[in-house]
RNA sequence: GCCGACAUAGCUCAAUUGGCAGAGCAGCUGACUUGUAAUCAGCAGGUUGCGGGUUCGAGUCCCAUUGUCGGCUCCA
């Protein structure tokens, strides 16, 4: 074996180093400047710690904070500093885990003292002190027993548990900066000095290992950057993002609100209803085109139905129940059983399949109080549900059809989304064979559409596996919206059938699917996506007419009537205010078009058009304005 | 449900160690008749989330409760 390693660089050049040279030394040799920013190196696309002596050469790339992997390592190193600071200030604190997350890092702690916001400031100061000391991160390896003993002696029971659960062949590594030492797979930045800006953002409770049966630890969240300015930019962006919060905008724009009188039960105001009705109209048009029929099923149905569907057994804790004439009833948490009854109410021929039955159905679910979140997580919501009953041979095509429909909807709004495939949960009905078959069908449809997806093992519904479509809110939290769930069980339970070519009864296969998911949630996401500036076809008020003085009101009314006659949602601001004041208000209400009318316009049947985001466009003929906005609305631009 | 923080006028926020609840915006009234992001003046607006307690005195301190926010768990 050679005692040299050969490193080739991106530009094609090659260099030779003695074996066991560390990544850091090589990075430093390649470029002094780069070495300062270097966080780790990638050797043949595998991330390697800068501290590790290399045993083989290969294609090398130096990772900095600019890369996603670099950021993750950087944040993870920050979490170690957080842990060190906390242990310095609160001796005896036991450590949980401290990973990097998408927007920073956290560390879980177990201690008697309850962290306060003032503590965060102190901890931040201590972190800054550690950063200033510029202590090197060092790596050492231990065998399993040695490591267990080591952490036992230090009273780190959670670390001991983690080690015991590591697979047998894992190399157990520890990292330390100065006195502080932690179980860690690495890699890390060269030294604490790299972390130039740190901000602890919040304290929260979190169950050890994510299980509510375990002790609740205290979690501190933070964010860090290699430059002070980057932190300031981040905080500024965060403030800007918060202005898009649908809860804030919903109230400001008088769209919807959740009141203390009905926690989790949203109110829709007149303007919010316009938005909602536009979405529903669009939904009906598209589903009609795609061969769906619409039904409506009752909100309250008797207990035996829920026993048949399995909801009573699996979902009862989340259902609202009531008693009518000494009989138990439940408010529907899902629309499916109603849909099953409608399908079962008549005979179906194989020639009629697939039957696609849609329902904008209002469902109620008793969600935990702590889970509620604006319109995103509520206790009553409208699902744009549909159940498709089909022949086994039609499964893939139908799933593909739904995927295409979802994509068409989300593209219209300009959403980017990600897809997840969820498989059989522990608490599930039906055999493994059925589940495998159903899961395979979903997988095939995704592959056929060439879609990337994440697999969530054990995350399916109790009656079948599912494909979920996830959208992001203003703070990058993702919310499940669309979903496609394959269900081999419900048709069985409801004894549904169709008459096949052979004249015999057969069991249809069914999918549940939603596109918006919850109309309420979708409106929440839409509000944040557009920051309240809805495109004209959705905007509650599309045009506001602003007469300059009292004597222009008459003409303004005429303009208003003409707009209304052309089905444009228009309002007039007749108040005795200056034009600048009316414009300011119209802009803040995010109305797509403001029409200023004064003497010039009244004389020639004109309107001065001010477009949201573009400002004053000058005067235009009223008729040509109406024509243009009508096209914009009908084309949903 | 769990952990923590918060709750003052319609909205955004003040109120010193416990000592007379206040401002801007919005609303109403009046004047001004206005040309592209706030005209001026006046008026009105409150059981400080709700319920207890400590105190001569509570928006402020303590207890309980409801709701909200940030997480955890759960979930569309």
XYZ file of C-alpha atoms (C1' of nucleotides) in Angstrom:
713
model
C 0.000 0.000 0.000
C 1.209 3.441 -0.920
C 2.080 5.894 1.861
C 0.771 8.752 -0.277
C -2.737 9.829 -1.045
C -3.699 11.614 -4.218
C -6.309 14.338 -4.042
C -7.842 15.590 -7.254
C -9.611 18.923 -7.326
C -12.596 20.203 -9.216
C -10.416 22.079 -11.697
C -8.797 18.779 -12.670
C -5.480 19.384 -10.917
C -4.012 16.768 -8.590
C -1.951 16.986 -5.425
C -0.137 14.437 -3.352
C -0.065 14.263 0.457
C 1.369 11.828 2.966
C -1.193 9.376 4.239
C -2.970 10.522 7.457
C -2.841 14.191 6.494
C -6.050 15.711 7.860
C -8.709 17.280 5.700
C -8.008 20.560 7.458
C -4.308 20.513 6.551
C -5.143 19.795 2.945
C -7.771 22.520 2.813
C -5.298 24.914 4.368
C -2.656 23.947 1.860
C -4.995 24.378 -1.087
C -6.029 27.835 -0.092
C -5.500 29.838 3.053
C -8.693 31.763 2.478
C -10.750 28.668 1.896
C -9.295 26.942 4.909
C -10.685 29.665 7.140
C -14.210 29.117 5.858
C -13.846 25.378 5.488
C -16.264 23.329 7.533
C -15.662 19.848 6.177
C -14.385 18.214 3.036
C -16.193 15.964 0.657
C -14.159 13.039 -0.584
C -15.779 11.253 -3.504
C -19.098 12.825 -2.474
C -18.816 11.629 1.106
C -18.621 14.291 3.804
C -15.509 13.882 5.933
C -14.551 15.693 9.104
C -11.734 18.215 8.653
C -10.175 16.747 11.792
C -9.940 13.228 10.417
C -6.634 11.982 9.014
C -7.388 10.746 5.509
C -6.522 7.187 4.639
C -7.297 7.409 0.964
C -7.324 9.976 -1.760
C -10.031 10.897 -4.230
C -11.977 13.759 -5.700
C -12.030 16.465 -3.041
C -14.397 19.337 -2.527
C -14.176 21.821 0.342
C -17.488 22.494 2.085
C -18.253 25.971 3.345
C -21.311 27.522 4.968
C -22.677 28.275 1.504
C -23.583 24.631 1.013
C -26.501 22.934 2.674
C -24.268 20.248 4.171
C -21.893 22.924 5.428
C -24.750 24.752 7.137
C -25.892 21.599 8.835
C -22.443 20.913 10.248
C -22.066 24.553 11.281
C -25.372 24.507 13.146
C -24.626 21.211 14.766
C -21.341 22.634 16.052
C -23.312 25.589 17.401
C -25.539 23.245 19.370
C -22.446 21.846 21.104
C -21.477 25.357 22.158
C -25.008 25.854 23.482
C -24.706 22.667 25.526
C -21.327 23.734 26.849
C -22.647 27.166 27.818
C -25.635 25.653 29.604
C -23.471 23.205 31.525
C -21.084 25.991 32.496
C -23.920 28.113 33.852
C -26.075 25.301 35.209
C -23.715 22.584 36.445
C -25.302 19.159 36.652
C -27.558 19.693 33.636
C -28.068 16.423 31.778
C -27.898 16.470 28.015
C -30.465 15.027 25.626
C -29.819 15.454 21.924
C -28.737 18.537 20.005
C -29.063 18.332 16.244
C -29.070 20.868 13.441
C -32.488 21.555 11.962
C -33.625 23.311 8.833
C -33.679 26.734 10.453
C -30.924 26.431 13.023
C -30.342 24.023 15.868
C -31.581 22.991 19.277
C -30.401 21.128 22.322
C -32.531 19.269 24.881
C -31.678 19.624 28.565
C -32.830 17.970 31.752
C -32.543 20.130 34.868
C -34.722 21.262 37.754
C -34.396 24.976 37.012
C -36.891 26.298 34.423
C -35.172 28.364 31.762
C -36.392 31.944 31.508
C -35.915 34.461 28.671
C -33.284 36.163 30.866
C -31.420 32.861 31.059
C -31.309 32.792 27.257
C -29.471 36.107 27.254
C -26.972 34.836 29.803
C -26.489 31.637 27.839
C -25.976 33.639 24.662
C -23.286 35.700 26.404
C -21.572 32.538 27.605
C -21.711 31.131 24.069
C -20.104 34.304 22.765
C -17.350 33.886 25.334
C -16.737 30.311 24.187
C -16.672 31.468 20.585
C -14.122 34.151 21.439
C -11.842 31.558 23.017
C -11.765 29.857 19.618
C -11.410 26.364 21.047
C -10.672 23.542 18.606
C -13.108 20.694 18.226
C -11.328 17.383 18.772
C -12.482 13.915 17.901
C -11.783 10.714 19.791
C -13.141 7.207 19.489
C -14.052 4.801 22.273
C -15.260 1.245 22.358
C -18.843 0.750 23.432
C -18.273 -0.318 27.030
C -15.709 2.369 27.651
C -18.099 4.994 26.324
C -20.995 3.746 28.437
C -18.813 3.842 31.552
C -17.548 7.276 30.628
C -21.031 8.808 30.368
C -22.316 6.884 33.403
C -19.580 8.467 35.489
C -20.628 11.883 34.265
C -24.281 11.196 35.088
C -25.314 11.513 31.433
C -27.999 8.844 31.523
C -29.560 9.913 28.224
C -26.235 9.526 26.428
C -25.852 6.046 27.918
C -29.277 5.141 26.561
C -28.322 6.469 23.124
C -25.106 4.434 23.029
C -26.932 1.279 24.104
C -29.341 1.709 21.206
C -26.617 2.210 18.579
C -26.127 -0.756 16.210
C -23.341 -3.139 17.316
C -20.857 -2.199 14.598
C -21.107 1.582 15.048
C -17.851 3.422 15.625
C -18.534 5.412 18.799
C -17.022 8.841 18.565
C -16.909 11.747 20.979
C -16.137 15.368 20.255
C -14.845 17.872 22.696
C -14.124 21.558 22.670
C -11.984 22.214 25.737
C -13.560 20.691 28.827
C -16.886 19.996 27.156
C -17.294 16.557 25.656
C -20.272 15.000 23.921
C -21.273 11.814 22.165
C -21.323 12.742 18.517
C -20.847 11.256 15.076
C -19.508 14.572 13.740
C -18.335 16.242 11.721
C -17.688 19.690 13.139
C -16.229 23.036 12.204
C -12.496 23.374 12.999
C -13.057 25.530 16.087
C -15.658 27.480 18.017
C -14.321 30.729 16.559
C -16.057 30.035 13.245
C -19.407 30.805 14.801
C -19.481 34.563 14.632
C -23.151 35.203 15.320
C -25.524 33.284 17.502
C -29.067 33.955 18.662
C -31.178 31.787 20.921
C -34.710 32.042 19.698
C -37.004 30.106 22.009
C -37.513 27.662 24.833
C -39.954 24.772 24.516
C -40.813 21.511 26.168
C -40.013 18.367 24.219
C -40.461 14.729 25.190
C -37.289 12.661 25.421
C -37.047 10.727 22.155
C -40.322 12.210 21.010
C -42.560 9.974 23.071
C -45.211 11.417 25.335
C -44.595 8.517 27.723
C -41.133 9.877 28.423
C -40.005 12.772 30.542
C -40.392 16.224 29.086
C -37.068 17.966 28.661
C -36.407 21.653 28.059
C -35.421 22.456 24.511
C -33.582 25.630 23.556
C -33.752 26.658 19.897
C -31.147 28.855 18.262
C -29.725 30.037 14.992
C -26.130 30.817 14.047
C -24.113 32.292 11.210
C -20.494 32.776 10.208
C -21.121 36.536 9.875
C -22.953 39.042 12.075
C -24.655 40.598 9.073
C -26.129 37.258 8.058
C -27.837 36.981 11.434
C -29.294 40.465 11.077
C -30.518 39.652 7.581
C -32.086 36.486 8.906
C -33.912 38.249 11.729
C -35.135 40.916 9.317
C -36.448 38.276 6.938
C -38.165 36.546 9.817
C -39.941 39.768 10.757
C -41.003 40.228 7.149
C -42.269 36.656 7.012
C -44.329 37.187 10.140
C -46.149 40.007 8.382
C -47.460 37.386 5.991
C -48.953 35.326 8.778
C -52.475 34.406 7.694
C -53.824 35.004 11.177
C -52.658 38.607 11.043
C -53.656 39.191 7.425
C -56.976 37.413 7.899
C -57.956 39.967 10.520
C -56.413 42.946 8.716
C -58.117 42.180 5.419
C -61.355 41.155 7.141
C -61.294 37.674 5.634
C -61.686 35.339 8.579
C -60.953 35.028 12.243
C -60.953 32.597 15.092
C -62.635 33.881 18.204
C -62.267 32.879 21.819
C -65.873 31.701 21.778
C -64.993 28.916 19.361
C -61.432 27.657 19.749
C -60.531 25.906 16.513
C -63.831 26.817 14.847
C -63.145 29.526 12.285
C -65.466 32.367 11.273
C -65.508 33.538 7.659
C -66.356 37.173 7.029
C -67.971 38.444 3.806
C -64.622 39.005 2.074
C -63.320 35.640 3.158
C -66.444 34.011 1.797
C -65.823 35.519 -1.634
C -62.354 34.020 -1.635
C -63.728 30.707 -0.480
C -66.537 30.666 -3.015
C -64.095 31.418 -5.831
C -62.060 28.405 -4.796
C -65.150 26.234 -4.585
C -66.401 27.417 -7.976
C -63.064 26.620 -9.518
C -63.090 23.250 -7.764
C -66.547 22.401 -9.125
C -65.598 23.385 -12.679
C -62.440 21.314 -12.664
C -64.047 18.282 -11.051
C -66.929 18.418 -13.445
C -64.434 18.397 -16.319
C -62.570 15.491 -14.712
C -65.710 13.354 -14.545
C -66.722 13.776 -10.917
C -70.293 13.946 -9.612
C -71.071 15.994 -6.516
C -72.977 14.781 -3.466
C -73.720 16.095 0.015
C -74.029 13.802 3.008
C -75.240 14.571 6.559
C -73.007 15.947 9.265
C -74.493 13.789 12.025
C -74.936 10.039 11.574
C -75.662 7.231 13.979
C -73.194 5.222 15.980
C -73.701 1.947 14.174
C -72.524 3.546 10.933
C -69.300 4.599 12.657
C -68.917 1.109 14.038
C -69.256 -0.293 10.526
C -66.665 2.143 9.175
C -64.226 1.407 11.971
C -64.078 5.038 13.096
C -65.745 4.170 16.394
C -62.947 1.777 17.200
C -60.041 3.781 15.814
C -61.007 7.398 16.030
C -63.569 7.755 18.792
C -61.439 9.982 21.028
C -61.406 12.624 18.329
C -65.128 12.514 17.551
C -67.883 14.759 18.855
C -70.787 12.616 19.957
C -74.377 13.446 20.753
C -77.595 11.722 21.645
C -80.833 11.967 19.673
C -84.002 10.161 20.803
C -81.983 7.928 23.137
C -79.704 6.848 20.299
C -75.986 7.680 20.065
C -74.899 9.740 17.109
C -71.572 11.244 16.086
C -70.596 14.324 14.121
C -68.648 13.124 11.108
C -64.859 13.388 11.327
C -64.611 12.158 7.727
C -66.968 12.009 4.790
C -66.274 8.478 3.644
C -69.071 6.532 5.354
C -71.666 8.876 3.845
C -70.057 8.359 0.447
C -70.133 4.582 0.919
C -73.867 4.715 1.631
C -74.498 6.751 -1.498
C -72.539 4.301 -3.650
C -74.297 1.352 -2.022
C -77.743 2.783 -2.566
C -77.928 1.434 -6.101
C -76.525 -1.308 -8.293
C -73.432 -0.534 -10.341
C -72.250 -2.183 -13.522
C -68.549 -2.613 -14.317
C -69.392 -0.456 -17.334
C -70.109 2.488 -14.992
C -66.795 2.335 -13.193
C -64.913 4.311 -12.195
C -67.524 6.230 -10.236
C -66.053 9.475 -8.944
C -68.128 11.090 -6.209
C -67.057 14.408 -4.768
C -68.274 16.191 -1.672
C -67.337 19.494 -0.096
C -67.968 18.024 3.308
C -67.778 19.767 6.665
C -66.056 17.549 9.205
C -65.369 17.989 12.918
C -62.441 16.523 14.811
C -61.597 17.127 18.425
C -57.956 18.090 18.063
C -55.848 18.630 21.190
C -56.019 22.245 22.295
C -52.261 22.642 21.961
C -52.344 21.540 18.331
C -54.629 24.333 17.110
C -53.020 26.821 14.758
C -55.013 29.529 12.966
C -56.730 28.097 9.907
C -53.994 25.506 9.470
C -55.098 23.248 12.261
C -58.717 23.594 13.323
C -61.481 21.521 14.838
C -63.930 21.887 11.983
C -63.054 22.157 8.333
C -64.343 21.476 4.860
C -62.650 18.699 2.963
C -62.843 18.802 -0.810
C -63.340 15.108 -0.644
C -64.002 12.550 -3.334
C -64.277 8.810 -3.356
C -63.477 6.914 -6.501
C -64.877 3.404 -6.830
C -63.176 1.339 -9.502
C -62.077 -1.965 -10.940
C -58.735 -3.267 -9.711
C -57.410 -2.745 -13.261
C -58.205 0.970 -13.062
C -56.231 1.719 -9.894
C -53.068 3.101 -11.398
C -54.761 5.264 -14.008
C -57.089 6.748 -11.436
C -54.247 7.570 -9.072
C -52.312 9.125 -11.915
C -55.431 11.141 -12.776
C -55.657 12.495 -9.244
C -51.947 13.329 -9.157
C -52.414 15.309 -12.366
C -55.428 17.124 -10.946
C -53.538 18.070 -7.778
C -50.614 19.274 -9.856
C -52.906 21.375 -12.043
C -54.407 23.070 -8.977
C -51.115 23.758 -7.228
C -49.456 25.024 -10.412
C -52.256 27.532 -10.913
C -51.347 29.104 -7.570
C -47.627 28.817 -8.191
C -46.999 26.496 -5.262
C -44.000 24.281 -5.033
C -44.805 21.183 -3.060
C -43.286 17.932 -1.935
C -44.785 14.475 -1.871
C -44.716 11.797 0.808
C -45.769 8.177 0.682
C -47.006 6.788 3.995
C -47.160 3.094 4.752
C -48.948 0.791 7.188
C -49.235 2.085 10.750
C -49.250 -0.069 13.871
C -52.923 0.556 14.506
C -54.224 -0.645 11.137
C -57.049 -2.715 9.732
C -56.437 -5.429 7.139
C -53.756 -7.931 6.208
C -50.184 -7.245 5.179
C -50.910 -8.590 1.685
C -53.625 -6.035 1.088
C -51.423 -3.274 2.426
C -48.496 -4.311 0.252
C -50.684 -4.348 -2.825
C -52.149 -0.936 -2.060
C -48.770 0.596 -1.275
C -47.297 -0.814 -4.459
C -50.123 0.752 -6.514
C -49.383 4.180 -5.068
C -45.666 3.754 -5.606
C -46.158 2.732 -9.230
C -48.307 5.757 -9.953
C -45.644 8.065 -8.455
C -42.893 6.385 -10.437
C -44.936 6.645 -13.633
C -45.299 10.408 -13.089
C -41.577 10.563 -12.316
C -42.205 12.286 -8.998
C -39.710 12.511 -6.155
C -41.149 11.421 -2.847
C -40.233 10.755 0.757
C -41.382 7.503 2.373
C -42.948 7.736 5.835
C -42.951 4.267 7.271
C -45.951 3.610 9.495
C -47.604 6.955 8.823
C -50.609 5.790 6.775
C -54.275 6.023 7.786
C -55.738 3.048 9.653
C -57.589 1.902 6.517
C -54.899 2.317 3.881
C -51.590 3.792 2.686
C -51.492 7.318 1.266
C -49.714 9.834 -0.886
C -49.588 13.301 0.695
C -48.897 16.650 -0.920
C -47.262 19.181 1.398
C -47.212 22.979 1.075
C -45.202 25.550 3.033
C -46.369 28.452 5.196
C -44.600 31.803 5.620
C -42.214 30.389 8.227
C -41.370 27.349 6.108
C -43.425 24.982 8.200
C -45.006 22.387 5.933
C -48.664 21.410 5.990
C -50.281 18.423 4.378
C -52.895 19.537 1.892
C -53.705 17.083 -0.876
C -53.785 13.384 -0.158
C -54.630 10.208 -2.040
C -55.501 7.197 0.084
C -56.061 3.778 -1.302
C -58.635 1.755 0.595
C -59.351 -1.939 0.103
C -61.182 -2.200 3.403
C -64.047 0.242 3.463
C -65.829 -1.303 0.420
C -65.652 -4.629 2.252
C -67.092 -3.285 5.461
C -69.937 -1.620 3.609
C -70.406 -4.659 1.397
C -70.134 -2.570 -1.755
C -70.291 -4.269 -5.093
C -70.538 -3.941 -8.843
C -71.813 -6.469 -11.351
C -68.961 -7.738 -13.487
C -68.867 -8.975 -17.065
C -69.610 -12.433 -15.706
C -72.895 -11.291 -14.186
C -71.534 -11.856 -10.660
C -71.070 -9.386 -7.832
C -67.527 -8.112 -7.285
C -65.915 -5.825 -4.741
C -64.824 -2.420 -6.079
C -61.544 -0.821 -5.022
C -61.759 2.687 -3.624
C -59.597 5.740 -3.184
C -60.241 8.698 -0.921
C -58.680 11.873 -2.149
C -58.606 15.597 -1.485
C -56.905 18.309 -3.523
C -57.148 21.400 -1.317
C -57.222 19.081 1.670
C -59.008 21.425 3.972
C -60.392 24.529 2.301
C -59.651 26.427 5.500
C -56.030 25.324 5.579
C -55.651 25.963 1.866
C -56.945 29.520 2.320
C -54.440 29.983 5.136
C -51.597 28.836 2.902
C -52.882 30.926 -0.009
C -53.036 34.025 2.185
C -49.402 33.582 3.218
C -48.291 32.628 -0.271
C -49.706 35.833 -1.770
C -49.079 37.881 1.401
C -52.737 38.854 1.120
C -52.291 40.275 -2.402
C -54.567 37.802 -4.128
C -54.699 37.642 -7.919
C -57.697 39.435 -9.381
C -59.810 36.313 -9.848
C -59.591 35.569 -6.118
C -59.466 39.086 -4.676
C -62.570 39.845 -2.600
C -62.591 43.373 -4.034
C -61.123 43.540 -7.518
C -61.538 47.244 -8.196
C -62.115 50.299 -6.043
C -63.343 53.499 -7.639
C -61.967 56.668 -6.062
C -63.679 59.960 -6.940
C -61.366 62.918 -6.354
C -64.038 65.251 -4.948
C -67.745 65.202 -4.195
C -68.600 66.437 -7.640
C -67.028 63.324 -9.229
C -69.134 60.899 -7.251
C -71.871 60.811 -9.865
C -69.462 59.689 -12.590
C -67.777 57.298 -10.180
C -71.142 55.654 -9.516
C -71.605 55.244 -13.232
C -68.202 53.561 -13.476
C -69.126 51.330 -10.547
C -72.368 50.224 -12.172
C -70.605 49.425 -15.423
C -68.029 47.341 -13.572
C -70.712 45.475 -11.688
C -72.639 44.860 -14.897
C -69.477 43.217 -16.237
C -69.307 40.976 -13.120
C -66.333 42.768 -11.658
C -66.341 42.923 -7.849
C -66.074 46.668 -7.344
C -66.503 49.174 -4.545
C -66.530 52.933 -4.346
C -64.877 55.204 -1.780
C -67.175 58.223 -1.590
C -65.735 59.586 1.621
C -64.734 63.183 1.731
C -60.989 62.516 1.920
C -57.985 63.470 -0.133
C -57.155 61.161 -3.019
C -53.817 60.244 -1.415
C -55.635 59.020 1.650
C -58.028 56.851 -0.344
C -55.158 55.402 -2.358
C -53.192 54.583 0.743
C -56.146 52.725 2.165
C -56.843 50.867 -1.084
C -53.212 49.824 -1.290
C -53.209 48.569 2.269
C -56.300 46.521 1.520
C -54.257 45.060 -1.349
C -56.952 45.732 -3.937
C -55.658 44.810 -7.428
C -56.943 47.944 -9.208
C -57.741 51.446 -7.974
C -59.541 53.710 -10.424
C -59.082 57.419 -9.780
C -61.754 59.553 -11.438
C -61.823 63.347 -11.673
C -62.759 65.986 -14.250
C -60.470 64.634 -16.971
C -61.892 61.119 -16.731
C -65.538 62.148 -16.379
C -65.335 64.185 -19.584
C -64.095 61.331 -21.740
C -65.419 58.085 -20.173
C -61.967 57.324 -18.860
C -60.480 55.967 -15.660
C -57.004 56.578 -14.231
C -55.748 53.075 -13.472
C -53.505 52.337 -10.539
C -52.410 48.741 -10.455
C -51.271 47.066 -7.251
C -47.518 46.669 -7.341
C -47.089 48.770 -10.487
C -48.477 52.145 -9.469
C -50.110 54.754 -11.686
C -50.627 53.468 -15.237
C -52.299 56.637 -16.489
C -55.755 57.145 -17.968
C -57.491 54.539 -20.027
C -60.937 54.163 -21.628
C -63.405 52.601 -19.195
C -64.523 49.973 -21.706
C -61.020 48.866 -22.537
C -60.169 48.633 -18.823
C -63.211 46.428 -18.263
C -62.250 44.234 -21.189
C -58.698 43.828 -19.912
C -59.651 43.001 -16.320
C -62.337 40.583 -17.492
C -59.731 38.652 -19.430
C -57.367 38.714 -16.459
C -60.108 37.309 -14.233
C -61.359 34.622 -16.573
C -57.829 33.450 -17.331
C -57.024 33.414 -13.596
C -53.755 35.277 -14.141
C -53.103 16.747 26.486
C -47.682 18.287 27.975
C -43.677 22.448 28.641
C -42.987 27.719 28.563
C -44.502 32.746 27.585
C -48.404 36.131 26.994
C -53.578 38.542 27.687
C -54.719 46.734 28.893
C -60.036 50.742 23.973
C -62.024 47.795 17.373
C -56.241 47.591 16.087
C -50.872 48.596 17.594
C -48.891 49.573 22.134
C -47.718 52.894 27.052
C -48.552 53.063 32.455
C -41.493 54.000 37.385
C -40.301 50.195 43.495
C -48.108 48.315 44.172
C -50.424 54.895 44.335
C -55.777 59.141 39.719
C -55.671 53.577 33.286
C -52.936 56.797 28.622
C -51.279 57.616 23.231
C -51.468 56.812 17.894
C -54.527 54.660 14.227
C -59.631 53.211 13.262
C -64.905 55.186 14.623
C -68.367 59.488 15.155
C -69.230 65.125 14.408
C -67.744 69.513 11.946
C -64.628 72.436 8.684
C -61.759 71.900 4.223
C -63.398 70.149 -2.133
C -58.855 67.835 -2.521
C -55.067 64.517 -8.958
C -51.828 59.094 -6.997
C -49.526 55.982 0.075
C -52.089 59.625 6.033
C -55.920 67.673 5.815
C -57.292 70.003 10.445
C -60.261 70.422 14.936
C -63.529 68.286 18.394
C -66.163 64.013 20.588
C -66.684 59.308 22.179
C -64.364 54.825 23.324
C -62.272 50.506 29.534
C -65.445 45.837 35.276
C -57.121 45.902 32.429
C -59.716 37.878 29.470
C -62.895 35.613 33.549
C -62.987 34.166 39.118
C -60.783 34.330 43.824
C -56.887 36.069 47.331
C -52.931 39.423 49.714
C -52.978 44.849 50.704
C -55.167 51.137 53.265
C -54.702 50.619 47.925
C -53.719 45.660 42.454
C -53.251 46.523 35.226
C -48.818 45.511 38.415
C -48.018 40.491 43.689
C -50.244 35.202 44.712
C -53.783 31.082 43.344
C -57.183 29.066 39.973
C -59.408 29.187 35.099
C -60.220 30.324 29.749
C -57.927 31.751 25.415
C -53.718 32.969 22.344
C -48.520 32.354 20.810
C -43.875 29.116 20.337
C -42.618 24.099 20.612
C -43.570 18.597 21.934
C -47.175 14.764 21.066
C -51.121 14.019 17.691
C -52.843 15.240 12.812
C -55.816 17.187 6.919
